[in-house]
mmCIF file of C-alpha atoms in Angstrom:
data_model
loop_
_atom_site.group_PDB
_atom_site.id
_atom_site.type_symbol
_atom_site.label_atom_id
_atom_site.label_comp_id
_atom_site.label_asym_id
_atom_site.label_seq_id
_atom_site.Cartn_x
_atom_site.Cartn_y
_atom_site.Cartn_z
ATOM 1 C CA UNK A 1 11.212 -52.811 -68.384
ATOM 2 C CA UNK A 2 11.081 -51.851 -64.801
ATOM 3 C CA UNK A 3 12.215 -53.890 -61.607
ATOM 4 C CA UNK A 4 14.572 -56.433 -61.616
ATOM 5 C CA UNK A 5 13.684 -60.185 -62.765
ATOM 6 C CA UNK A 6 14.820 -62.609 -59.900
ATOM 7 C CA UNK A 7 14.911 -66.342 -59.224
ATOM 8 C CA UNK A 8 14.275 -66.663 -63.203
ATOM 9 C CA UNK A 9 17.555 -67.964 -63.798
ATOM 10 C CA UNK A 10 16.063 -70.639 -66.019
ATOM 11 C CA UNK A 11 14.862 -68.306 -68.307
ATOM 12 C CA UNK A 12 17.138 -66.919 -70.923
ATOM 13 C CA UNK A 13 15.852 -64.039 -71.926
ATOM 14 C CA UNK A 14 14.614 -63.039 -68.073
ATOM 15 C CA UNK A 15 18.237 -63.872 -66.743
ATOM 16 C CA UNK A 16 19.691 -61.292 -69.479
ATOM 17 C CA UNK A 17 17.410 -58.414 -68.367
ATOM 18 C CA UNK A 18 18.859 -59.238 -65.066
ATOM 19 C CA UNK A 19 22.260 -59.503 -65.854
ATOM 20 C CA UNK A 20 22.066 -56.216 -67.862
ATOM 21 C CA UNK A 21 20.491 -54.464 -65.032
ATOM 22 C CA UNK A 22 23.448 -55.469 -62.883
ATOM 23 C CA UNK A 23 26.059 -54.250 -65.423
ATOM 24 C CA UNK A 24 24.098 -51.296 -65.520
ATOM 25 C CA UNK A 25 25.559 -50.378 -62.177
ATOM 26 C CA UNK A 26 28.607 -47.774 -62.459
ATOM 27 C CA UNK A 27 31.096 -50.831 -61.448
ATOM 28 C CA UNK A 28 33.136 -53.908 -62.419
ATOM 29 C CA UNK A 29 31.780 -57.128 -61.710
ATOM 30 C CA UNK A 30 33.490 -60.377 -60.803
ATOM 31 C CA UNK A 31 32.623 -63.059 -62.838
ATOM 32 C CA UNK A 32 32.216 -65.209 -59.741
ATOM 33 C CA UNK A 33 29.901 -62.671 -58.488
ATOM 34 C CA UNK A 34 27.569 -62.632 -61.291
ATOM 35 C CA UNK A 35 27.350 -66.111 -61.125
ATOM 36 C CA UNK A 36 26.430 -66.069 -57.568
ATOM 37 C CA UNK A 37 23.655 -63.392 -58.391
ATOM 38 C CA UNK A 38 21.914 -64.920 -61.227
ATOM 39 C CA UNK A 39 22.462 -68.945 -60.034
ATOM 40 C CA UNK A 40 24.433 -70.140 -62.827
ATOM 41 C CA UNK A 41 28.017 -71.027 -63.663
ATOM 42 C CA UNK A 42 31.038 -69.096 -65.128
ATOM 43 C CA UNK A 43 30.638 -70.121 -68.468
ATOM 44 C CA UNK A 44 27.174 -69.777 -68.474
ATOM 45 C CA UNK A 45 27.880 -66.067 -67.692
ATOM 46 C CA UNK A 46 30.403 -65.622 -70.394
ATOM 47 C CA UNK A 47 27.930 -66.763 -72.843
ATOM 48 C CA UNK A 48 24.922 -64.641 -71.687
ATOM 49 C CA UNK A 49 27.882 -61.347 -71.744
ATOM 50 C CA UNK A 50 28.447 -62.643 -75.685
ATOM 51 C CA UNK A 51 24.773 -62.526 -76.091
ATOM 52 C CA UNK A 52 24.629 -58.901 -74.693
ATOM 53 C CA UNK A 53 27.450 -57.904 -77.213
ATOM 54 C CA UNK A 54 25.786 -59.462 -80.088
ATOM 55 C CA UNK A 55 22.811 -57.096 -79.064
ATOM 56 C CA UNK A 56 24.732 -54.271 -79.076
ATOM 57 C CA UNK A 57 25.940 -53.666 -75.008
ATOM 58 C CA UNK A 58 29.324 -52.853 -75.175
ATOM 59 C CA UNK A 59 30.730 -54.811 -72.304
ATOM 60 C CA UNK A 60 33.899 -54.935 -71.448
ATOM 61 C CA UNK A 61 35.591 -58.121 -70.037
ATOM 62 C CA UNK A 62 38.909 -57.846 -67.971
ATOM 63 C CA UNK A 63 41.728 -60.119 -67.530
ATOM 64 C CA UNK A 64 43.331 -61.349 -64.091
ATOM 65 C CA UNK A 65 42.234 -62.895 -60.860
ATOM 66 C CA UNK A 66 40.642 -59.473 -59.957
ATOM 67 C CA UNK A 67 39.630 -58.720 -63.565
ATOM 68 C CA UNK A 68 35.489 -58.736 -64.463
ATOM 69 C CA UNK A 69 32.948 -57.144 -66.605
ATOM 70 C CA UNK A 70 31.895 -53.645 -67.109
ATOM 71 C CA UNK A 71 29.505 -51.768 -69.102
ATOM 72 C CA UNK A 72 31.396 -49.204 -70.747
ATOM 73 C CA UNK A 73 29.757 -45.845 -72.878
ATOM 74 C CA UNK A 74 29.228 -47.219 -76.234
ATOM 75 C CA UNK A 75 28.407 -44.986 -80.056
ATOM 76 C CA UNK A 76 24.933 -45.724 -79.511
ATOM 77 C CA UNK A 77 22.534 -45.868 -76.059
ATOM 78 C CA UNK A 78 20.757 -49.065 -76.085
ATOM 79 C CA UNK A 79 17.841 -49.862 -73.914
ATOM 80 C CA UNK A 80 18.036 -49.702 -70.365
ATOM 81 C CA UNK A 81 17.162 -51.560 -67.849
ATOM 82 C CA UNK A 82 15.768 -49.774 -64.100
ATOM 83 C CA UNK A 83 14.727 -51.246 -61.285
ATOM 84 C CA UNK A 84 11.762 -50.112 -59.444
ATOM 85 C CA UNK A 85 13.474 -47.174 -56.901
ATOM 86 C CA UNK A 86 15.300 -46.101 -59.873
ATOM 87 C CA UNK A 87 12.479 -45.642 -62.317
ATOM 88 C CA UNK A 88 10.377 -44.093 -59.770
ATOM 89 C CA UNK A 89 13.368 -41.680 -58.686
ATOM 90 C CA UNK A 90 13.348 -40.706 -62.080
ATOM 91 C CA UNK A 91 9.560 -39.999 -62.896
ATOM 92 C CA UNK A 92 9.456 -38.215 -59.679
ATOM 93 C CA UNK A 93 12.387 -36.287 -60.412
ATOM 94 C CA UNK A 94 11.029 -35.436 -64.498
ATOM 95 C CA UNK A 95 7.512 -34.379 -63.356
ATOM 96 C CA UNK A 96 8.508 -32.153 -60.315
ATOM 97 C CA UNK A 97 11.289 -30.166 -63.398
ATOM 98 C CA UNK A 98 7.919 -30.473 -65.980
ATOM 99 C CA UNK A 99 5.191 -29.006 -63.779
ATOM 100 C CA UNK A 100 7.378 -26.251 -63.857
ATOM 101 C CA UNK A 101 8.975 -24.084 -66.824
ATOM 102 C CA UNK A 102 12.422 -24.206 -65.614
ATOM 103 C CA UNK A 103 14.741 -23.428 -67.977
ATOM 104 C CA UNK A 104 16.845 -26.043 -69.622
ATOM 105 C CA UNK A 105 13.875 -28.444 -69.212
ATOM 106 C CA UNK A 106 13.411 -28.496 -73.129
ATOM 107 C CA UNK A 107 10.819 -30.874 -74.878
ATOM 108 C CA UNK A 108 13.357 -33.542 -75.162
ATOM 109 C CA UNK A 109 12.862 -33.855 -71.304
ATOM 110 C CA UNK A 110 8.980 -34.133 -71.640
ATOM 111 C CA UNK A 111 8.946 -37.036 -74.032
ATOM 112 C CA UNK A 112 11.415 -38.920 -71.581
ATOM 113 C CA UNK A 113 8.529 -38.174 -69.162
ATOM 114 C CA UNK A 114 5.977 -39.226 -71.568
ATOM 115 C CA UNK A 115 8.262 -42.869 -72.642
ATOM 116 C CA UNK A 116 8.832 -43.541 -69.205
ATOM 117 C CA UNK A 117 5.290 -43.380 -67.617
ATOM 118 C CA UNK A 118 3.488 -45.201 -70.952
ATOM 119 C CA UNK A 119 5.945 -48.065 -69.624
ATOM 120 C CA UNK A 120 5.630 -47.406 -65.910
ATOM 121 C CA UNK A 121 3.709 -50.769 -63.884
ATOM 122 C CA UNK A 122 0.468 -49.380 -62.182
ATOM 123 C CA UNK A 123 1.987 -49.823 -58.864
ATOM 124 C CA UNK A 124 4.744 -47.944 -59.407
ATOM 125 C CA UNK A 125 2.543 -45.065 -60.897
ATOM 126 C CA UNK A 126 0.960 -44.962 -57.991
ATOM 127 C CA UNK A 127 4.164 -44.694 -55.903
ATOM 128 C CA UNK A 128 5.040 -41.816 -58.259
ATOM 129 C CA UNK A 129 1.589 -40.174 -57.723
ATOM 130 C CA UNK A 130 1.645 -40.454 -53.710
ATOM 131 C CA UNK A 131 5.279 -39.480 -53.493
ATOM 132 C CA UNK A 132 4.663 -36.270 -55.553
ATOM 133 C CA UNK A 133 1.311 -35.195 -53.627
ATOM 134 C CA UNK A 134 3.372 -35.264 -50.720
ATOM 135 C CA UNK A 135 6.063 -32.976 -51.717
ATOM 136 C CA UNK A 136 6.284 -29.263 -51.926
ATOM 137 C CA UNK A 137 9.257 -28.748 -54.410
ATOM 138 C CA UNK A 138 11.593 -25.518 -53.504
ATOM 139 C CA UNK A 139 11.548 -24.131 -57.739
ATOM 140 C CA UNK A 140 13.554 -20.621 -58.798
ATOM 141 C CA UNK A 141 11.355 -20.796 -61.955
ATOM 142 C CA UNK A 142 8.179 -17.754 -61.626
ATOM 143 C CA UNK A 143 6.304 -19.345 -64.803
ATOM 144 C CA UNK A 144 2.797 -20.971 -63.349
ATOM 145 C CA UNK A 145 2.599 -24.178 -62.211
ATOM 146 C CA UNK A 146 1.364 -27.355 -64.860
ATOM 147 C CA UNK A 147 -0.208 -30.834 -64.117
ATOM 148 C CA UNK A 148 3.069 -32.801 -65.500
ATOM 149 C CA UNK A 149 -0.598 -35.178 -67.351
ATOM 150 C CA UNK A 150 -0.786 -32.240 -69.467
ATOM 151 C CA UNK A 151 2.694 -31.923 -70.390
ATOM 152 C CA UNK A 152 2.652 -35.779 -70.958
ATOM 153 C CA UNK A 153 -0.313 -36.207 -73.376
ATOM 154 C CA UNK A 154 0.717 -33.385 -75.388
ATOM 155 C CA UNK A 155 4.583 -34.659 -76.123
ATOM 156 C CA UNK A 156 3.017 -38.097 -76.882
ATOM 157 C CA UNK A 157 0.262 -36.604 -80.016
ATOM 158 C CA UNK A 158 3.680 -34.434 -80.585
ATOM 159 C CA UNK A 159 5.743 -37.383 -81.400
ATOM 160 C CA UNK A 160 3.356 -39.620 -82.795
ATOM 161 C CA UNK A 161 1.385 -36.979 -85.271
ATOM 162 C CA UNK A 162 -2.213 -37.784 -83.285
ATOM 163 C CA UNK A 163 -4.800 -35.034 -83.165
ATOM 164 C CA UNK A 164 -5.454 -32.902 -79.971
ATOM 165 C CA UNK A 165 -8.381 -31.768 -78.131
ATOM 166 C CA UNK A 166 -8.076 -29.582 -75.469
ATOM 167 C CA UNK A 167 -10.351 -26.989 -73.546
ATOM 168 C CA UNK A 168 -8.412 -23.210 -73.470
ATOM 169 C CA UNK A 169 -8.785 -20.416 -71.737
ATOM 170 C CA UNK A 170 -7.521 -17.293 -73.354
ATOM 171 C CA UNK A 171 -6.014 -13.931 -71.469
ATOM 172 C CA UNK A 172 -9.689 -12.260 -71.395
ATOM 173 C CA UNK A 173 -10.946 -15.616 -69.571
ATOM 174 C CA UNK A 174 -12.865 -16.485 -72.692
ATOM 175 C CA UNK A 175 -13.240 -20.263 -72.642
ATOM 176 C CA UNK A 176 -12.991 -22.688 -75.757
ATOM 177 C CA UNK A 177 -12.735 -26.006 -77.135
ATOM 178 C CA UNK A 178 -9.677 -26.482 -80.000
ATOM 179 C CA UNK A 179 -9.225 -29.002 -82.064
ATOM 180 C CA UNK A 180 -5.529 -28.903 -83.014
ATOM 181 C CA UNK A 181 -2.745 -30.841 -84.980
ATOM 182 C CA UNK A 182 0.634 -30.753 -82.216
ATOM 183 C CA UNK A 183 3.480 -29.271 -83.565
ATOM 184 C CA UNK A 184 6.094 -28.844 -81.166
ATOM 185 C CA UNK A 185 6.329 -28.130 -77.449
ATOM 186 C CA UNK A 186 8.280 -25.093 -76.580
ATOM 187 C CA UNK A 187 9.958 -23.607 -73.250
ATOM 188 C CA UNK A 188 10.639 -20.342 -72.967
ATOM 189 C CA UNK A 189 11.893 -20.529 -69.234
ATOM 190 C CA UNK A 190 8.820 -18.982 -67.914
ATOM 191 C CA UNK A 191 6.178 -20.863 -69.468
ATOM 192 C CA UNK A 192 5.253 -24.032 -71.953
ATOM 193 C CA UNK A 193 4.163 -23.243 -75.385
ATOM 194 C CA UNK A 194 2.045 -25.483 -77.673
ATOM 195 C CA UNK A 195 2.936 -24.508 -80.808
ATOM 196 C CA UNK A 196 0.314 -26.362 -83.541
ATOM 197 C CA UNK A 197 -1.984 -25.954 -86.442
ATOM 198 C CA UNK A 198 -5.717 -24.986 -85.361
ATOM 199 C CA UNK A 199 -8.607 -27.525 -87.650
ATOM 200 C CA UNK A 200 -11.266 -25.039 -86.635
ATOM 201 C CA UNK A 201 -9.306 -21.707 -87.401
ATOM 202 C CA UNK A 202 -7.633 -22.908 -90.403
ATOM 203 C CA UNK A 203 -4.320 -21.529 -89.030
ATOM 204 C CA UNK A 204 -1.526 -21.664 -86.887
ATOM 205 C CA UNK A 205 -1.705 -20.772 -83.469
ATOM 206 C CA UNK A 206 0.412 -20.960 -80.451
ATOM 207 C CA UNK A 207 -0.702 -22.052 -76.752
ATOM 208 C CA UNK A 208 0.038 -21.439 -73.323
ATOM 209 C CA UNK A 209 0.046 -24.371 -71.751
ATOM 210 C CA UNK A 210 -0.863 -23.230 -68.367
ATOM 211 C CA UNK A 211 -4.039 -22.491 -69.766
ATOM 212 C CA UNK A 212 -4.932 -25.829 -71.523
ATOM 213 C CA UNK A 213 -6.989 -28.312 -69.382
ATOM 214 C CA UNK A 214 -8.800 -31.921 -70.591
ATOM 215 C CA UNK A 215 -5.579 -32.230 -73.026
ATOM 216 C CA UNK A 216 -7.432 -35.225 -75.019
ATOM 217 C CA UNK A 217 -5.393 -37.568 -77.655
ATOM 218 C CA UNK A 218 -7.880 -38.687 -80.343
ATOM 219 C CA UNK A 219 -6.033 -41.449 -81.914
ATOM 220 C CA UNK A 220 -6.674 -39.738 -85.177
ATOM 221 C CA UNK A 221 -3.156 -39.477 -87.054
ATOM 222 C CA UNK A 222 -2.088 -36.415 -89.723
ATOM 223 C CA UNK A 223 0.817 -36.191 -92.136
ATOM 224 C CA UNK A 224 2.803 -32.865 -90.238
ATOM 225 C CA UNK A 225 1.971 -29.564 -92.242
ATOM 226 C CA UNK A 226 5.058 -27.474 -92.807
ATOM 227 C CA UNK A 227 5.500 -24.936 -90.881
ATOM 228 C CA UNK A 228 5.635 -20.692 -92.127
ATOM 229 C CA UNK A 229 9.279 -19.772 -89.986
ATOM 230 C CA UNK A 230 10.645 -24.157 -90.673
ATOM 231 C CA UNK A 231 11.323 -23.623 -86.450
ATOM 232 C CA UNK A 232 8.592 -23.771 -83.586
ATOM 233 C CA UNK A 233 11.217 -21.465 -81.670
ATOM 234 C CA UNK A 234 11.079 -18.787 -84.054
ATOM 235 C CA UNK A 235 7.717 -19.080 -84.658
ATOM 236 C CA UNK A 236 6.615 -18.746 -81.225
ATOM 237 C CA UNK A 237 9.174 -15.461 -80.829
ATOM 238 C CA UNK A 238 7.171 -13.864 -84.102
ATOM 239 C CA UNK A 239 4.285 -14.933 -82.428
ATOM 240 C CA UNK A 240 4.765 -13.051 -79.109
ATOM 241 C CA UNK A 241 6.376 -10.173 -81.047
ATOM 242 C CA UNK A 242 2.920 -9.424 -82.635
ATOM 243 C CA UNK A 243 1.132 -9.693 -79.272
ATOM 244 C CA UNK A 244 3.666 -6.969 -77.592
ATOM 245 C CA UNK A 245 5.354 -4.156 -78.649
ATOM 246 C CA UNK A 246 9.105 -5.352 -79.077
ATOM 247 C CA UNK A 247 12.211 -2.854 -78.871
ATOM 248 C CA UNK A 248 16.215 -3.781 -79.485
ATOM 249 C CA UNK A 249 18.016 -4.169 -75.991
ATOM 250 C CA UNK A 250 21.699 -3.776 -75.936
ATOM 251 C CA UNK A 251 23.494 -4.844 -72.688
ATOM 252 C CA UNK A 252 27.439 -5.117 -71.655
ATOM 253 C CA UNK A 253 27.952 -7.921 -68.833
ATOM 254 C CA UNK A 254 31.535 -6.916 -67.250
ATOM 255 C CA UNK A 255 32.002 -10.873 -67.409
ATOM 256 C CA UNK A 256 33.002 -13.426 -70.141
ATOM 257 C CA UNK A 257 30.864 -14.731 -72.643
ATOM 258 C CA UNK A 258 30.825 -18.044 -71.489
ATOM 259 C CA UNK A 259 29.789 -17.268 -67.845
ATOM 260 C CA UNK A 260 27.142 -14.816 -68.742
ATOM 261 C CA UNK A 261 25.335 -17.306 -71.570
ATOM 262 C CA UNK A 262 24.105 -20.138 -68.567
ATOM 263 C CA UNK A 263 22.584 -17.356 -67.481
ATOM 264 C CA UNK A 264 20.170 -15.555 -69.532
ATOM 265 C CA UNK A 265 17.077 -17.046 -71.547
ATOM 266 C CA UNK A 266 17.505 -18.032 -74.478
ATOM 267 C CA UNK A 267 15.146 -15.369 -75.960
ATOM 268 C CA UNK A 268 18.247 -13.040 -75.263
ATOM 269 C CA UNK A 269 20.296 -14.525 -77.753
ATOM 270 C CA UNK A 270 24.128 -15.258 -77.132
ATOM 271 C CA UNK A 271 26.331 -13.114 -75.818
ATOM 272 C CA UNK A 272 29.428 -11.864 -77.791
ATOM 273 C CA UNK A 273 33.038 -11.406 -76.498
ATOM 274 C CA UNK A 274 33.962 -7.825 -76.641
ATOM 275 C CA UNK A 275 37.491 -6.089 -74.677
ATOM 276 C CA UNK A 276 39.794 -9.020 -74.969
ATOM 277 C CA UNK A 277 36.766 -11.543 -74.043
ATOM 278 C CA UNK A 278 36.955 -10.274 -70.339
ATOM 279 C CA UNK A 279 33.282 -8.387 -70.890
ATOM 280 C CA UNK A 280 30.278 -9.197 -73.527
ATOM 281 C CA UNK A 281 27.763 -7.995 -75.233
ATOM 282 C CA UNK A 282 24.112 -9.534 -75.494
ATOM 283 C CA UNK A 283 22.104 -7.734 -78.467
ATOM 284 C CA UNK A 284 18.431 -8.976 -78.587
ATOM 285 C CA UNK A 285 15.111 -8.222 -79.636
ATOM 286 C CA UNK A 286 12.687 -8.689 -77.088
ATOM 287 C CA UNK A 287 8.662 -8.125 -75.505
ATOM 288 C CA UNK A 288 6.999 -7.426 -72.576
ATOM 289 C CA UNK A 289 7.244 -5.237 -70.487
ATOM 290 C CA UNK A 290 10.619 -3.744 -70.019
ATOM 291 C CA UNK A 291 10.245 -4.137 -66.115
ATOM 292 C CA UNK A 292 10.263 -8.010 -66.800
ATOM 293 C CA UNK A 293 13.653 -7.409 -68.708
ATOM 294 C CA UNK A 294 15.083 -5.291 -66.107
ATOM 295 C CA UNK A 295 14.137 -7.596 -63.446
ATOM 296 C CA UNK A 296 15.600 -10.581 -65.500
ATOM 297 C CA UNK A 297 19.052 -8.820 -66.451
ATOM 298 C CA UNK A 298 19.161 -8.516 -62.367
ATOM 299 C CA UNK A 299 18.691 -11.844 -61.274
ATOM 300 C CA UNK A 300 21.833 -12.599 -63.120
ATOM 301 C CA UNK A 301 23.998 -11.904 -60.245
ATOM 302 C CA UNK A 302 26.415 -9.956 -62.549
ATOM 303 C CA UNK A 303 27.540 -6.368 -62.787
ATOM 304 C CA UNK A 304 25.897 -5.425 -66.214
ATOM 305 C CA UNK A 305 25.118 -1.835 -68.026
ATOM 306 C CA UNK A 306 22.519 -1.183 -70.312
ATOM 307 C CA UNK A 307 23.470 1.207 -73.754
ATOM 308 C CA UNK A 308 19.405 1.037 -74.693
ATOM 309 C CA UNK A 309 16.668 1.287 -74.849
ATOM 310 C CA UNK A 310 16.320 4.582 -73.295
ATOM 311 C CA UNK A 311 13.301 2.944 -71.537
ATOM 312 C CA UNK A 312 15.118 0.087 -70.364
ATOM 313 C CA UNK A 313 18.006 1.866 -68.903
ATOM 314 C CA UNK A 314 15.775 4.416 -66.884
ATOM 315 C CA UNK A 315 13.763 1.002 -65.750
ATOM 316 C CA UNK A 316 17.099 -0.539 -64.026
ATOM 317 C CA UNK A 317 18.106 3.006 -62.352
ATOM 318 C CA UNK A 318 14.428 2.914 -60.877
ATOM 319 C CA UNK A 319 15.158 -0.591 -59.356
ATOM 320 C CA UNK A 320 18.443 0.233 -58.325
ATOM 321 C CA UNK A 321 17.392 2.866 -56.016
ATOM 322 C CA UNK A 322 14.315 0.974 -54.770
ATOM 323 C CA UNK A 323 16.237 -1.901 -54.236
ATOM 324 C CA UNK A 324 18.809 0.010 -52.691
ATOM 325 C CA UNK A 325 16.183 1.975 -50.540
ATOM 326 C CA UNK A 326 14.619 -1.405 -49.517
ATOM 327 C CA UNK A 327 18.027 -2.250 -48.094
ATOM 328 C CA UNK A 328 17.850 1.036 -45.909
ATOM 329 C CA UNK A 329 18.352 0.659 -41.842
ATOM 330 C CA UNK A 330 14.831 0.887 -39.836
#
């Protein structure tokens, strides 16, 4: 529930929402204070905190005349409470990281996005809209750019097992209509992924998102079909592996394993400690062009060398010098 329920004191149930949203803040609160805020006595306060325990808020009450209540981290998260900047700030923040496949933005992040706007007031969707049309974000990631909608309706027929239509256009330009049962979104740090089961095909079939417009959720449910690799991950890396030829890449970062691995993509597996753990190794099978791979290992910001492919390390000596030449006075 968005925005903060005032002058409701009356109201049980409204003056909890408010109360929560209050403990909510990272701070401890007076008991007189509260009672100030919501209208209402001491005791009345202490009751409505025993009311938020017995709901499962784990609030924690200290002694003293300085002592007050606090909302500590509890086993479980229980529902929370925003008011309107807050959700806003969020939804904002959520659709700017979706239209974009920046890495670490996982699928998780897109069915926050998709919870938090089926709950979202009209007026504050419209203060999300305007304030994003205004903005211009600054983003590192080079994947193409995605209407944060798309991203939305597809998590939502994700999670709740409803059909999707969409209109796709493939690499060739070639323009059709699929009929699909949603799988799992996947990121690969460039680019979205719709990994799900084709009606029309028969099959299973994965999607760039980029290229998916009219995403349409029928309401029509389906049991999930099990998938051939059991992980939309690895089947979208078998997937792209058939499209390009692939080749083994062996690389030594002169840098610990643990400060190389926040760097790279997960497509390039995890690095392993090698010379006392003060250097690693990152062993992976990848496709594409090897360019793209040089180009990546680069942006790392780390002194690296590459043992093979033969192609690969004759790719990073070419950028090297062009880099190098680029760099050149006059």
């Amino acid at each position: 529930m968005c925005g903060i329920l005032e002058h409701m004191t009356t109201d049980t149930p409204a003056r909890l929402l408010t109360l929560l949203s209050l403990l909510q803040t990272p701070r401890e609160w007076p008991g007189g204070e509260l009672a100030d805020r919501l209208g209402v006595s001491r005791r009345t306060v202490r009751r409505d905190i025993d009311r938020l325990r017995e709901l499962g808020y784990p609030v924690q009450a200290t002694m003293g005349a300085d002592g007050g209540y606090r909302l500590v981290a509890g086993k479980a998260m229980p529902p929370l409470v925003l008011d309107d900047e807050e959700a806003v700030a969020i939804a904002v923040g959520l659709r700017a990281g979706a239209g974009h496949a920046v890495e670490g933005l996982d699928e998780a992040s897109v069915r926050a996005l998709a919870k938090l706007e089926q709950v979202l007031p009209s007026r504050l969707r419209h203060r999300v809209t305007t304030l994003q049309s205004a903005t211009t974000p600054l983003t590192s990631g080079d994947g193409p750019s995605i209407a944060p909608e798309t991203l939305t309706v597809m998590a939502s027929t994700v999670a709740g097992h409803e059909r999707l239509r969409f209109a796709y256009r493939a690499a060739d330009g070639t323009a059709t209509r699929r009929s699909t049962e949603p799988y799992r979104l996947v990121s690969t740090g460039r680019r979205w992924y719709l990994v799900a089961y084709d009606l029309d095909r028969d099959d299973w079939r994965t999607f760039r998102v980029d290229r998916v417009s009219e995403p349409f959720a029928t309401g029509a449910r389906f049991a999930p079909r099990e998938l051939p690799t059991g992980d939309a991950a690895e089947y979208l890396r078998r997937s792209m592996q058939r499209r390009h030829e692939s080749y083994e890449i062996t690389v030594v970062f002169h840098a610990p394993a643990e400060a190389v691995a926040p760097l790279l993509p997960h497509w390039m597996g995890t690095p392993e400690p090698v010379d006392g753990c003060a250097s690693c190794v990152v062993r992976a099978t990848v496709s594409g062009p090897v360019e793209w791979t040089a180009a990546r290992l680069a942006t790392t910001g780390l002194e690296f060398r590459v043992r093979e492919p033969a192609e690969l390390v004759e790719c990073v000596r070419e950028l090297g010098a062009r880099l190098g030449r680029a760099a050149e006075p006059g």
